Short mmCIF file of C-alpha atoms in Angstrom, two decimals:
data_model
loop_
_atom_site.label_atom_id
_atom_site.label_comp_id
_atom_site.label_asym_id
_atom_site.label_seq_id
_atom_site.Cartn_x
_atom_site.Cartn_y
_atom_site.Cartn_z
CA MET A 741 -20.89 -6.05 1.98
CA ASP A 742 -20.08 -5.25 -1.74
CA ILE A 743 -16.12 -5.92 -1.13
CA VAL A 744 -16.56 -9.31 0.08
CA HIS A 745 -18.15 -10.40 -3.28
CA VAL A 746 -15.26 -8.11 -4.57
CA GLU A 747 -12.41 -10.37 -3.06
CA ARG A 748 -14.28 -13.79 -3.81
CA LYS A 749 -14.05 -12.70 -7.76
CA ILE A 750 -10.66 -11.74 -7.82
CA LEU A 751 -9.33 -14.72 -6.10
CA GLN A 752 -11.63 -16.73 -8.39
CA LYS A 753 -9.86 -15.32 -10.78
CA ASN A 754 -6.52 -15.43 -9.30
CA ASP A 755 -6.89 -19.20 -8.74
CA ASP A 756 -7.90 -19.98 -12.47
CA ILE A 757 -4.82 -17.87 -13.58
CA ALA A 758 -2.59 -19.99 -11.02
CA ALA A 759 -4.00 -23.24 -12.22
CA GLY A 760 -2.36 -22.53 -15.90
CA LEU A 761 0.49 -21.01 -14.41
CA ARG A 762 0.87 -24.32 -12.48
CA LYS A 763 0.61 -27.03 -15.95
CA ARG A 764 2.85 -24.57 -17.47
CA PHE A 765 5.35 -24.76 -14.90
CA THR A 766 4.89 -28.55 -14.79
CA ASP A 767 5.35 -29.02 -18.40
CA SER A 768 8.54 -27.30 -18.58
CA GLY A 769 10.03 -29.42 -15.62
CA VAL A 770 10.47 -26.42 -13.64
CA PHE A 771 10.09 -27.03 -9.62
CA VAL A 772 8.84 -23.24 -8.57
CA VAL A 773 8.64 -22.06 -4.67
CA ASN A 774 6.77 -19.28 -3.49
CA LEU A 775 8.82 -17.92 -1.08
CA LEU A 776 7.25 -15.93 1.95
CA SER A 777 7.85 -14.12 4.97
CA SER A 778 7.79 -11.18 6.98
CA PRO A 779 9.90 -7.97 6.08
CA GLY A 780 13.46 -8.48 6.91
CA SER A 781 13.42 -12.34 7.92
CA GLY A 782 16.35 -12.33 5.34
CA LYS A 783 14.88 -14.17 2.25
CA THR A 784 16.77 -12.46 -0.02
CA THR A 785 20.17 -13.26 1.37
CA LEU A 786 19.06 -16.64 2.03
CA LEU A 787 18.18 -16.71 -1.90
CA GLU A 788 21.58 -15.43 -3.15
CA ARG A 789 23.47 -18.15 -0.89
CA THR A 790 21.09 -20.71 -1.70
CA ILE A 791 21.96 -19.65 -5.77
CA ALA A 792 25.64 -19.65 -4.70
CA SER A 793 25.60 -23.37 -3.27
CA VAL A 794 23.81 -24.71 -5.70
CA GLY A 795 26.23 -23.84 -8.25
CA GLY A 796 25.89 -24.93 -11.77
CA ARG A 797 24.03 -28.34 -10.48
CA LEU A 798 20.45 -26.52 -10.25
CA ARG A 799 19.63 -23.53 -12.79
CA MET A 800 17.75 -21.12 -10.61
CA ALA A 801 15.79 -18.28 -11.31
CA VAL A 802 13.99 -15.56 -9.25
CA VAL A 803 11.01 -13.24 -9.63
CA GLU A 804 11.08 -11.05 -7.32
CA GLY A 805 7.87 -9.14 -5.62
CA ASP A 806 8.21 -5.53 -4.04
CA VAL A 807 5.90 -2.75 -3.17
CA GLN A 808 8.89 -0.43 -4.45
CA THR A 809 12.45 -0.24 -5.48
CA ASP A 810 14.40 -2.92 -7.03
CA ARG A 811 16.88 -3.13 -4.97
CA ASP A 812 16.45 -7.11 -4.40
CA ALA A 813 16.10 -7.68 -7.95
CA ARG A 814 19.82 -5.95 -8.25
CA ARG A 815 20.82 -8.23 -5.26
CA ILE A 816 19.88 -11.45 -6.98
CA ALA A 817 21.15 -10.44 -10.63
CA SER A 818 24.72 -10.10 -9.30
CA THR A 819 24.95 -13.67 -8.22
CA GLY A 820 24.41 -14.34 -12.12
CA ALA A 821 20.98 -15.92 -11.99
CA PRO A 822 18.13 -14.43 -14.18
CA VAL A 823 15.77 -12.42 -12.42
CA VAL A 824 12.32 -10.76 -13.22
CA GLN A 825 11.37 -7.73 -10.75
CA ILE A 826 7.81 -6.95 -10.24
CA ILE A 827 7.01 -3.74 -7.96
CA THR A 828 3.52 -3.62 -7.10
CA ASN A 829 3.01 -0.29 -6.97
CA GLY A 830 1.57 -0.03 -3.05
CA ALA A 831 -0.21 -3.79 -3.17
CA CYS A 832 0.67 -5.75 -0.13
CA HIS A 833 0.89 -9.15 -2.15
CA LEU A 834 1.83 -10.86 -5.71
CA GLU A 835 -1.10 -12.44 -7.88
CA ALA A 836 -0.88 -14.96 -10.26
CA ARG A 837 -1.33 -12.48 -13.39
CA LEU A 838 1.58 -10.33 -12.46
CA VAL A 839 3.94 -13.53 -12.31
CA ASP A 840 2.18 -14.17 -15.58
CA ASP A 841 3.05 -10.97 -16.94
CA ALA A 842 7.17 -11.18 -15.40
CA LEU A 843 7.02 -15.15 -17.06
CA GLU A 844 7.38 -12.92 -20.76
CA SER A 845 10.64 -11.93 -19.25
CA LEU A 846 12.02 -15.54 -18.18
CA ASP A 847 13.28 -18.15 -20.41
CA LEU A 848 11.52 -21.13 -18.50
CA ASP A 849 13.26 -23.93 -20.73
CA SER A 850 16.65 -22.35 -19.39
CA CYS A 851 16.03 -22.87 -15.61
CA ASP A 852 15.33 -26.32 -13.69
CA VAL A 853 14.17 -24.19 -9.98
CA LEU A 854 12.24 -20.71 -10.05
CA VAL A 855 11.77 -19.15 -6.80
CA ILE A 856 9.24 -16.27 -6.43
CA GLU A 857 10.53 -14.23 -3.60
CA ASN A 858 7.03 -12.41 -2.67
CA VAL A 859 6.37 -9.18 -0.68
CA GLY A 860 7.23 -8.98 2.88
CA ASN A 861 3.68 -9.71 4.84
CA LEU A 862 2.35 -12.77 6.86
CA VAL A 863 -1.25 -11.67 6.05
CA CYS A 864 -2.28 -11.51 2.02
CA PRO A 865 0.08 -13.09 0.48
CA ALA A 866 -0.89 -16.52 2.17
CA SER A 867 -4.35 -15.96 0.08
CA PHE A 868 -2.98 -15.52 -3.77
CA ASP A 869 -1.79 -19.01 -5.06
CA LEU A 870 0.54 -18.06 -7.82
CA GLY A 871 0.84 -21.18 -9.47
CA GLU A 872 3.51 -22.44 -7.29
CA HIS A 873 4.45 -26.23 -6.78
CA HIS A 874 5.29 -25.32 -2.72
CA LYS A 875 4.78 -22.19 -0.22
CA VAL A 876 7.90 -21.94 1.90
CA VAL A 877 7.54 -19.65 4.91
CA VAL A 878 10.65 -18.17 6.24
CA VAL A 879 10.46 -16.88 9.92
CA SER A 880 13.55 -15.64 11.70
CA THR A 881 14.35 -16.15 15.44
CA THR A 882 14.33 -12.35 16.14
CA GLU A 883 10.55 -12.52 15.25
CA GLY A 884 9.24 -13.82 18.25
CA GLU A 885 7.94 -17.67 18.74
CA ASP A 886 4.44 -16.80 18.40
CA LYS A 887 4.17 -16.10 15.01
CA PRO A 888 2.47 -19.11 13.99
CA LEU A 889 -0.31 -18.20 16.44
CA LYS A 890 -0.81 -14.81 15.14
CA TYR A 891 -0.66 -15.27 11.50
CA PRO A 892 -1.99 -19.09 11.45
CA LYS A 893 -3.30 -19.12 7.77
CA MET A 894 0.28 -18.56 6.51
CA PHE A 895 1.76 -21.66 8.34
CA HIS A 896 -1.12 -23.34 7.25
CA VAL A 897 -0.75 -22.99 3.56
CA ALA A 898 2.93 -23.49 3.56
CA ASP A 899 4.51 -26.86 2.96
CA VAL A 900 7.88 -25.44 4.49
CA CYS A 901 9.22 -23.39 7.31
CA ILE A 902 12.53 -22.09 7.22
CA ILE A 903 13.79 -20.87 10.94
CA ASN A 904 16.21 -18.21 9.96
CA LYS A 905 19.05 -16.22 11.51
CA MET A 906 19.87 -19.18 14.07
CA ASP A 907 22.91 -17.28 14.86
CA LEU A 908 20.93 -14.81 16.74
CA LEU A 909 19.64 -17.33 18.83
CA PRO A 910 21.79 -16.95 21.89
CA HIS A 911 20.73 -12.99 21.67
CA VAL A 912 17.00 -13.52 21.54
CA ASP A 913 14.08 -14.93 23.74
CA PHE A 914 12.95 -17.44 21.17
CA SER A 915 12.57 -21.18 21.70
CA VAL A 916 12.86 -23.24 18.83
CA GLU A 917 11.11 -26.29 20.37
CA ARG A 918 8.10 -23.87 21.39
CA PHE A 919 7.89 -22.37 17.64
CA ARG A 920 8.43 -25.67 16.29
CA LYS A 921 5.05 -26.79 18.51
CA TYR A 922 3.15 -24.10 17.81
CA ALA A 923 3.47 -24.45 13.89
CA THR A 924 3.10 -27.95 13.97
CA GLU A 925 -0.28 -27.77 15.83
CA ILE A 926 -1.38 -25.39 13.14
CA ASN A 927 -0.30 -27.73 10.19
CA PRO A 928 1.54 -30.98 11.36
CA GLY A 929 2.88 -31.75 7.82
CA LEU A 930 5.46 -28.84 7.82
CA THR A 931 9.12 -29.38 7.26
CA PHE A 932 11.15 -27.54 9.06
CA PHE A 933 14.50 -26.19 8.12
CA GLU A 934 17.14 -24.35 10.12
CA THR A 935 19.36 -21.71 8.35
CA ALA A 936 21.72 -19.19 9.53
CA ALA A 937 23.46 -16.02 7.53
CA GLN A 938 26.77 -17.40 7.92
CA PRO A 939 28.42 -19.86 5.47
CA GLY A 940 28.43 -23.54 6.63
CA ASN A 941 24.82 -22.88 8.77
CA GLY A 942 22.48 -25.49 7.76
CA LEU A 943 21.63 -24.76 4.23
CA ASP A 944 21.82 -28.82 3.33
CA GLY A 945 18.78 -29.84 3.92
CA TRP A 946 16.88 -27.41 2.21
CA LEU A 947 19.21 -27.30 -0.86
CA ALA A 948 18.40 -31.12 -0.83
CA TRP A 949 14.48 -30.23 -0.58
CA LEU A 950 14.98 -28.61 -3.63
CA ARG A 951 16.90 -30.71 -5.93
CA SER A 952 14.48 -33.44 -4.80
CA GLY A 953 11.63 -31.52 -5.37
CA HIS A 954 13.02 -30.60 -9.14
CA GLN A 955 13.93 -34.38 -9.48
CA ARG A 956 9.90 -34.84 -8.92
CA CYS A 957 8.81 -32.32 -11.32
CA VAL A 958 11.18 -33.57 -14.04
CA GLN A 959 9.96 -36.88 -13.52
CA ALA A 960 6.12 -35.97 -13.57
CA THR A 961 6.75 -34.28 -17.07
CA ALA A 962 8.63 -37.46 -18.59
CA ALA A 963 5.56 -39.62 -17.35
CA ARG A 964 3.09 -37.07 -18.76
CA ALA A 965 5.07 -37.14 -22.35
CA ARG A 966 5.07 -40.99 -22.33
CA MET B 165 -10.41 -1.25 -12.74
CA ASP B 166 -13.63 -1.61 -10.59
CA ILE B 167 -11.18 -2.52 -7.50
CA VAL B 168 -9.57 0.60 -7.83
CA HIS B 169 -13.06 2.50 -7.15
CA VAL B 170 -14.24 0.36 -4.46
CA GLU B 171 -10.57 0.91 -2.49
CA ARG B 172 -11.19 4.88 -2.91
CA LYS B 173 -14.66 4.60 -1.53
CA ILE B 174 -13.66 2.75 0.94
CA LEU B 175 -10.46 4.82 1.70
CA GLN B 176 -12.68 7.99 1.74
CA LYS B 177 -15.51 6.11 4.27
CA ASN B 178 -12.52 5.18 6.57
CA ASP B 179 -10.88 9.11 6.59
CA ASP B 180 -14.77 10.17 7.37
CA ILE B 181 -14.81 7.77 10.16
CA ALA B 182 -11.04 8.95 11.27
CA ALA B 183 -11.85 12.75 11.13
CA GLY B 184 -14.88 11.96 13.74
CA LEU B 185 -12.62 9.71 16.08
CA ARG B 186 -10.04 12.31 16.00
CA LYS B 187 -12.05 15.13 17.20
CA ARG B 188 -13.54 12.80 20.08
CA PHE B 189 -10.30 11.82 21.06
CA THR B 190 -9.24 16.15 21.36
CA ASP B 191 -12.42 16.74 23.14
CA SER B 192 -11.70 14.23 25.55
CA GLY B 193 -7.69 15.54 25.79
CA VAL B 194 -6.34 11.59 25.04
CA PHE B 195 -3.41 11.82 22.75
CA VAL B 196 -3.48 8.90 20.53
CA VAL B 197 -0.92 6.96 18.61
CA ASN B 198 -1.13 4.66 15.99
CA LEU B 199 1.69 2.09 16.49
CA LEU B 200 2.84 0.51 13.10
CA SER B 201 5.77 -2.25 12.37
CA SER B 202 6.46 -5.49 10.58
CA PRO B 203 5.97 -8.55 12.45
CA GLY B 204 8.01 -9.15 15.22
CA SER B 205 9.96 -5.77 15.54
CA GLY B 206 8.88 -5.47 19.32
CA LYS B 207 6.08 -3.47 19.24
CA THR B 208 3.98 -5.37 22.44
CA THR B 209 7.48 -5.86 24.82
CA LEU B 210 8.24 -1.64 23.98
CA LEU B 211 4.24 -1.20 24.82
CA GLU B 212 4.89 -3.77 28.41
CA ARG B 213 7.92 -1.33 29.25
CA THR B 214 6.42 2.12 28.38
CA ILE B 215 3.23 1.43 30.68
CA ALA B 216 5.34 0.43 33.60
CA SER B 217 8.02 3.33 33.23
CA VAL B 218 5.25 6.03 33.00
CA GLY B 219 3.69 4.18 35.93
CA GLY B 220 0.42 6.72 37.56
CA ARG B 221 1.94 9.75 36.25
CA LEU B 222 0.31 8.75 32.57
CA ARG B 223 -2.81 6.94 32.24
CA MET B 224 -2.41 4.46 29.27
CA ALA B 225 -4.61 2.55 27.51
CA VAL B 226 -4.35 0.24 24.63
CA VAL B 227 -6.44 -0.90 21.74
CA GLU B 228 -4.64 -4.04 20.35
CA GLY B 229 -5.33 -5.29 16.48
CA ASP B 230 -4.29 -8.60 15.61
CA VAL B 231 -5.21 -10.93 12.45
CA GLN B 232 -6.17 -13.87 15.07
CA THR B 233 -5.75 -14.42 18.75
CA ASP B 234 -5.92 -12.52 21.88
CA ARG B 235 -2.24 -13.00 22.87
CA ASP B 236 -0.68 -9.40 22.67
CA ALA B 237 -4.26 -8.01 24.39
CA ARG B 238 -3.21 -10.39 27.35
CA ARG B 239 0.11 -9.52 27.68
CA ILE B 240 -0.75 -5.64 27.76
CA ALA B 241 -4.00 -6.61 30.36
CA SER B 242 -1.27 -8.24 32.92
CA THR B 243 0.69 -4.67 33.06
CA GLY B 244 -2.60 -3.41 34.74
CA ALA B 245 -3.81 -1.20 31.58
CA PRO B 246 -6.96 -0.96 29.87
CA VAL B 247 -7.13 -3.00 26.57
CA VAL B 248 -9.10 -3.86 24.12
CA GLN B 249 -8.64 -6.21 21.50
CA ILE B 250 -9.86 -6.39 17.73
CA ILE B 251 -9.46 -9.14 15.84
CA THR B 252 -9.51 -8.59 12.05
CA ASN B 253 -10.28 -12.16 11.38
CA GLY B 254 -7.42 -12.32 8.31
CA ALA B 255 -7.59 -8.63 7.11
CA CYS B 256 -4.00 -7.31 7.31
CA HIS B 257 -4.98 -3.54 8.76
CA LEU B 258 -6.87 -2.12 11.38
CA GLU B 259 -9.66 0.36 9.99
CA ALA B 260 -11.44 3.40 11.58
CA ARG B 261 -14.67 1.76 12.01
CA LEU B 262 -13.39 -1.03 14.20
CA VAL B 263 -11.64 1.30 16.56
CA ASP B 264 -14.96 3.17 16.52
CA ASP B 265 -16.36 -0.50 17.53
CA ALA B 266 -13.48 -0.67 20.38
CA LEU B 267 -14.19 2.61 22.17
CA GLU B 268 -17.71 1.11 23.08
CA SER B 269 -15.32 -0.76 25.54
CA LEU B 270 -13.17 2.07 26.72
CA ASP B 271 -13.51 4.80 29.04
CA LEU B 272 -11.53 7.85 27.35
CA ASP B 273 -12.06 9.98 30.38
CA SER B 274 -9.66 7.67 32.51
CA CYS B 275 -6.85 7.71 29.65
CA ASP B 276 -4.52 10.02 28.96
CA VAL B 277 -2.36 8.23 26.67
CA LEU B 278 -4.25 5.80 23.91
CA VAL B 279 -1.87 3.72 21.86
CA ILE B 280 -3.55 1.11 19.09
CA GLU B 281 -1.21 -1.22 18.23
CA ASN B 282 -1.86 -1.98 14.13
CA VAL B 283 -1.44 -5.50 12.39
CA GLY B 284 2.34 -6.44 11.94
CA ASN B 285 2.49 -5.02 8.28
CA LEU B 286 4.42 -2.14 6.66
CA VAL B 287 2.35 -1.87 3.63
CA CYS B 288 -1.39 -1.68 4.30
CA PRO B 289 -1.84 0.17 7.31
CA ALA B 290 -0.49 3.06 6.43
CA SER B 291 -3.20 3.83 3.80
CA PHE B 292 -5.83 4.05 6.50
CA ASP B 293 -6.21 6.43 9.14
CA LEU B 294 -7.32 5.55 12.60
CA GLY B 295 -7.90 8.98 14.09
CA GLU B 296 -4.98 9.10 15.94
CA HIS B 297 -2.63 11.87 16.44
CA HIS B 298 0.40 10.64 15.29
CA LYS B 299 1.82 7.45 13.71
CA VAL B 300 4.50 6.03 15.29
CA VAL B 301 6.83 3.33 13.13
CA VAL B 302 8.89 0.95 14.71
CA VAL B 303 11.80 -0.46 12.94
CA SER B 304 13.89 -3.91 14.83
CA THR B 305 17.93 -3.63 13.83
CA THR B 306 17.34 -7.33 12.73
CA GLU B 307 14.99 -6.26 9.59
CA GLY B 308 18.01 -4.59 7.92
CA GLU B 309 18.53 -0.78 6.81
CA ASP B 310 16.87 -0.93 3.72
CA LYS B 311 13.40 -0.65 4.93
CA PRO B 312 12.59 2.56 4.44
CA LEU B 313 13.39 2.11 0.39
CA LYS B 314 11.36 -0.57 0.17
CA TYR B 315 7.96 0.54 2.52
CA PRO B 316 8.30 4.48 1.36
CA LYS B 317 4.72 5.02 1.96
CA MET B 318 4.64 3.83 5.70
CA PHE B 319 7.71 6.14 6.53
CA HIS B 320 6.54 9.19 4.39
CA VAL B 321 3.19 8.83 7.19
CA ALA B 322 4.88 8.20 10.04
CA ASP B 323 6.11 11.16 12.35
CA VAL B 324 7.85 9.45 14.56
CA CYS B 325 10.21 6.54 13.89
CA ILE B 326 11.59 3.96 16.67
CA ILE B 327 14.76 1.99 15.69
CA ASN B 328 14.20 -0.97 18.45
CA LYS B 329 16.19 -4.03 19.38
CA MET B 330 19.54 -1.67 19.76
CA ASP B 331 20.76 -4.37 21.74
CA LEU B 332 21.38 -6.73 18.82
CA LEU B 333 23.39 -4.22 16.39
CA PRO B 334 26.80 -5.96 17.34
CA HIS B 335 24.97 -9.20 16.32
CA VAL B 336 23.64 -7.86 12.72
CA ASP B 337 24.73 -6.08 9.75
CA PHE B 338 22.50 -2.61 10.15
CA SER B 339 24.31 0.70 10.00
CA VAL B 340 21.75 3.15 12.30
CA GLU B 341 23.61 6.08 10.13
CA ARG B 342 22.49 4.63 6.52
CA PHE B 343 18.74 3.52 7.92
CA ARG B 344 17.90 7.28 9.08
CA LYS B 345 19.73 8.69 5.86
CA TYR B 346 17.18 6.33 3.70
CA ALA B 347 13.94 7.21 5.90
CA THR B 348 15.14 10.87 6.07
CA GLU B 349 15.34 11.15 2.67
CA ILE B 350 11.40 10.21 2.36
CA ASN B 351 10.61 12.14 5.26
CA PRO B 352 12.65 14.91 6.27
CA GLY B 353 10.57 15.43 9.52
CA LEU B 354 10.95 12.28 11.11
CA THR B 355 11.83 12.43 14.81
CA PHE B 356 14.04 9.21 15.72
CA PHE B 357 14.33 7.54 19.23
CA GLU B 358 16.25 4.38 19.59
CA THR B 359 15.30 1.51 21.86
CA ALA B 360 16.15 -1.94 23.15
CA ALA B 361 14.24 -4.44 25.31
CA GLN B 362 17.00 -4.55 28.26
CA PRO B 363 15.70 -1.77 31.15
CA GLY B 364 17.06 1.13 31.08
CA ASN B 365 17.49 1.06 27.36
CA GLY B 366 17.06 4.76 25.76
CA LEU B 367 13.00 5.07 26.50
CA ASP B 368 13.72 8.37 28.16
CA GLY B 369 12.84 10.10 24.81
CA TRP B 370 10.21 8.21 23.53
CA LEU B 371 8.41 8.77 27.04
CA ALA B 372 9.06 12.73 26.76
CA TRP B 373 7.68 12.90 23.63
CA LEU B 374 4.36 10.75 24.83
CA ARG B 375 4.18 13.43 28.08
CA SER B 376 4.65 16.31 25.51
CA GLY B 377 1.83 14.93 23.07
CA HIS B 378 -0.19 14.63 26.22
CA GLN B 379 0.21 18.03 27.13
CA ARG B 380 -0.03 19.71 23.84
CA CYS B 381 -3.65 17.52 23.60
CA VAL B 382 -4.63 18.68 27.01
CA GLN B 383 -3.89 22.71 26.06
CA ALA B 384 -5.66 22.41 22.65
CA THR B 385 -8.80 20.81 24.52
CA ALA B 386 -8.99 23.66 27.09
CA ALA B 387 -8.53 26.26 24.21
CA ARG B 388 -11.52 25.02 22.57
CA ALA B 389 -13.31 24.83 25.65
CA ARG B 390 -12.76 28.91 26.44
#
């Protein structure tokens, strides 16, 4: 049972680094979101559209986690937002120390919201705190409504669930009602947003949530400074 | 760097158990496939349809790997095929020792083809040999054509790639040609099959491949017995 002890030690060390990161984020008034999903759920496209929609009103930055390639980072870079790529070289999740390294290349004072796009995986990333304020899980309607039942930990640790690719709903066997029921049974406090790839499709709630998160963050920083 | 050594030891031990399993499978004339994909790519539906299509001509059995719940196993059981559920309790991949345990509940002499449906994850399952004869990776057209670039190891170790949900092609931004190009650059020997959820959609190639795999397996067993 050696591996269990090793894993516990790794998680404890990760949590310590994450706590330091969270303090640093809050002190800088930066609202930080850990964006999680299966491969291909549409996280990067959602981020591109989010950055385009908030324009200059909310200065966004992105840390991209990938097993291999800087493809997603290049997509984000073309929006003009600051982006740092972490390549995990085979590891299936980001860890706090990697985010800590990435911050060396990012100026926190010049951003309001930082999104950490995790490696596409519904299992291990759920266990690793990256110092974020909230975990947001993205599920697309093509993945099947049973994902909360099969990956309960992810839905347990997330505060927000984005149901993406709503435009494909007529073509797939997916009941939004049943999906929400399954997810809510695991986590009654989940906030849901429904989004789609086409412009004008339901980003408003998600954008408002990001803005109010940043506001709360700034207020917390100000209160602490008094 | 402790973790690296632990991982190497785990992988070595896994490979030893897997080699024993493969010998056992071949000795029994059972053709074994390790089915891999992201969550929600349609593995279980593909399996249900495969079992229904081969009917009694090929006796199929299934080992189901899931992080939680026996939902998929119950779906397979309703087809009448023998099925054993492995619940990994949080682990993001199957290991050979778990398959070895599962075989206690499965009569190899009464099956021709065994499909091991791995945990939905494109990263770690690529590293764990389960004693299978071939790894088959399933990708759905809704996941994006860049998956081979982002998860190269999975496409490197697979022998077959099933492009699933071909029926959704008109509704998504996915070029089959580019996907095949990316995958083939990583693994020039990949065999492709294109499938869809609707009955009658392109299962023929995949079924013929399973049948010929079983034939080769039976011939190998006979040659060894002479």
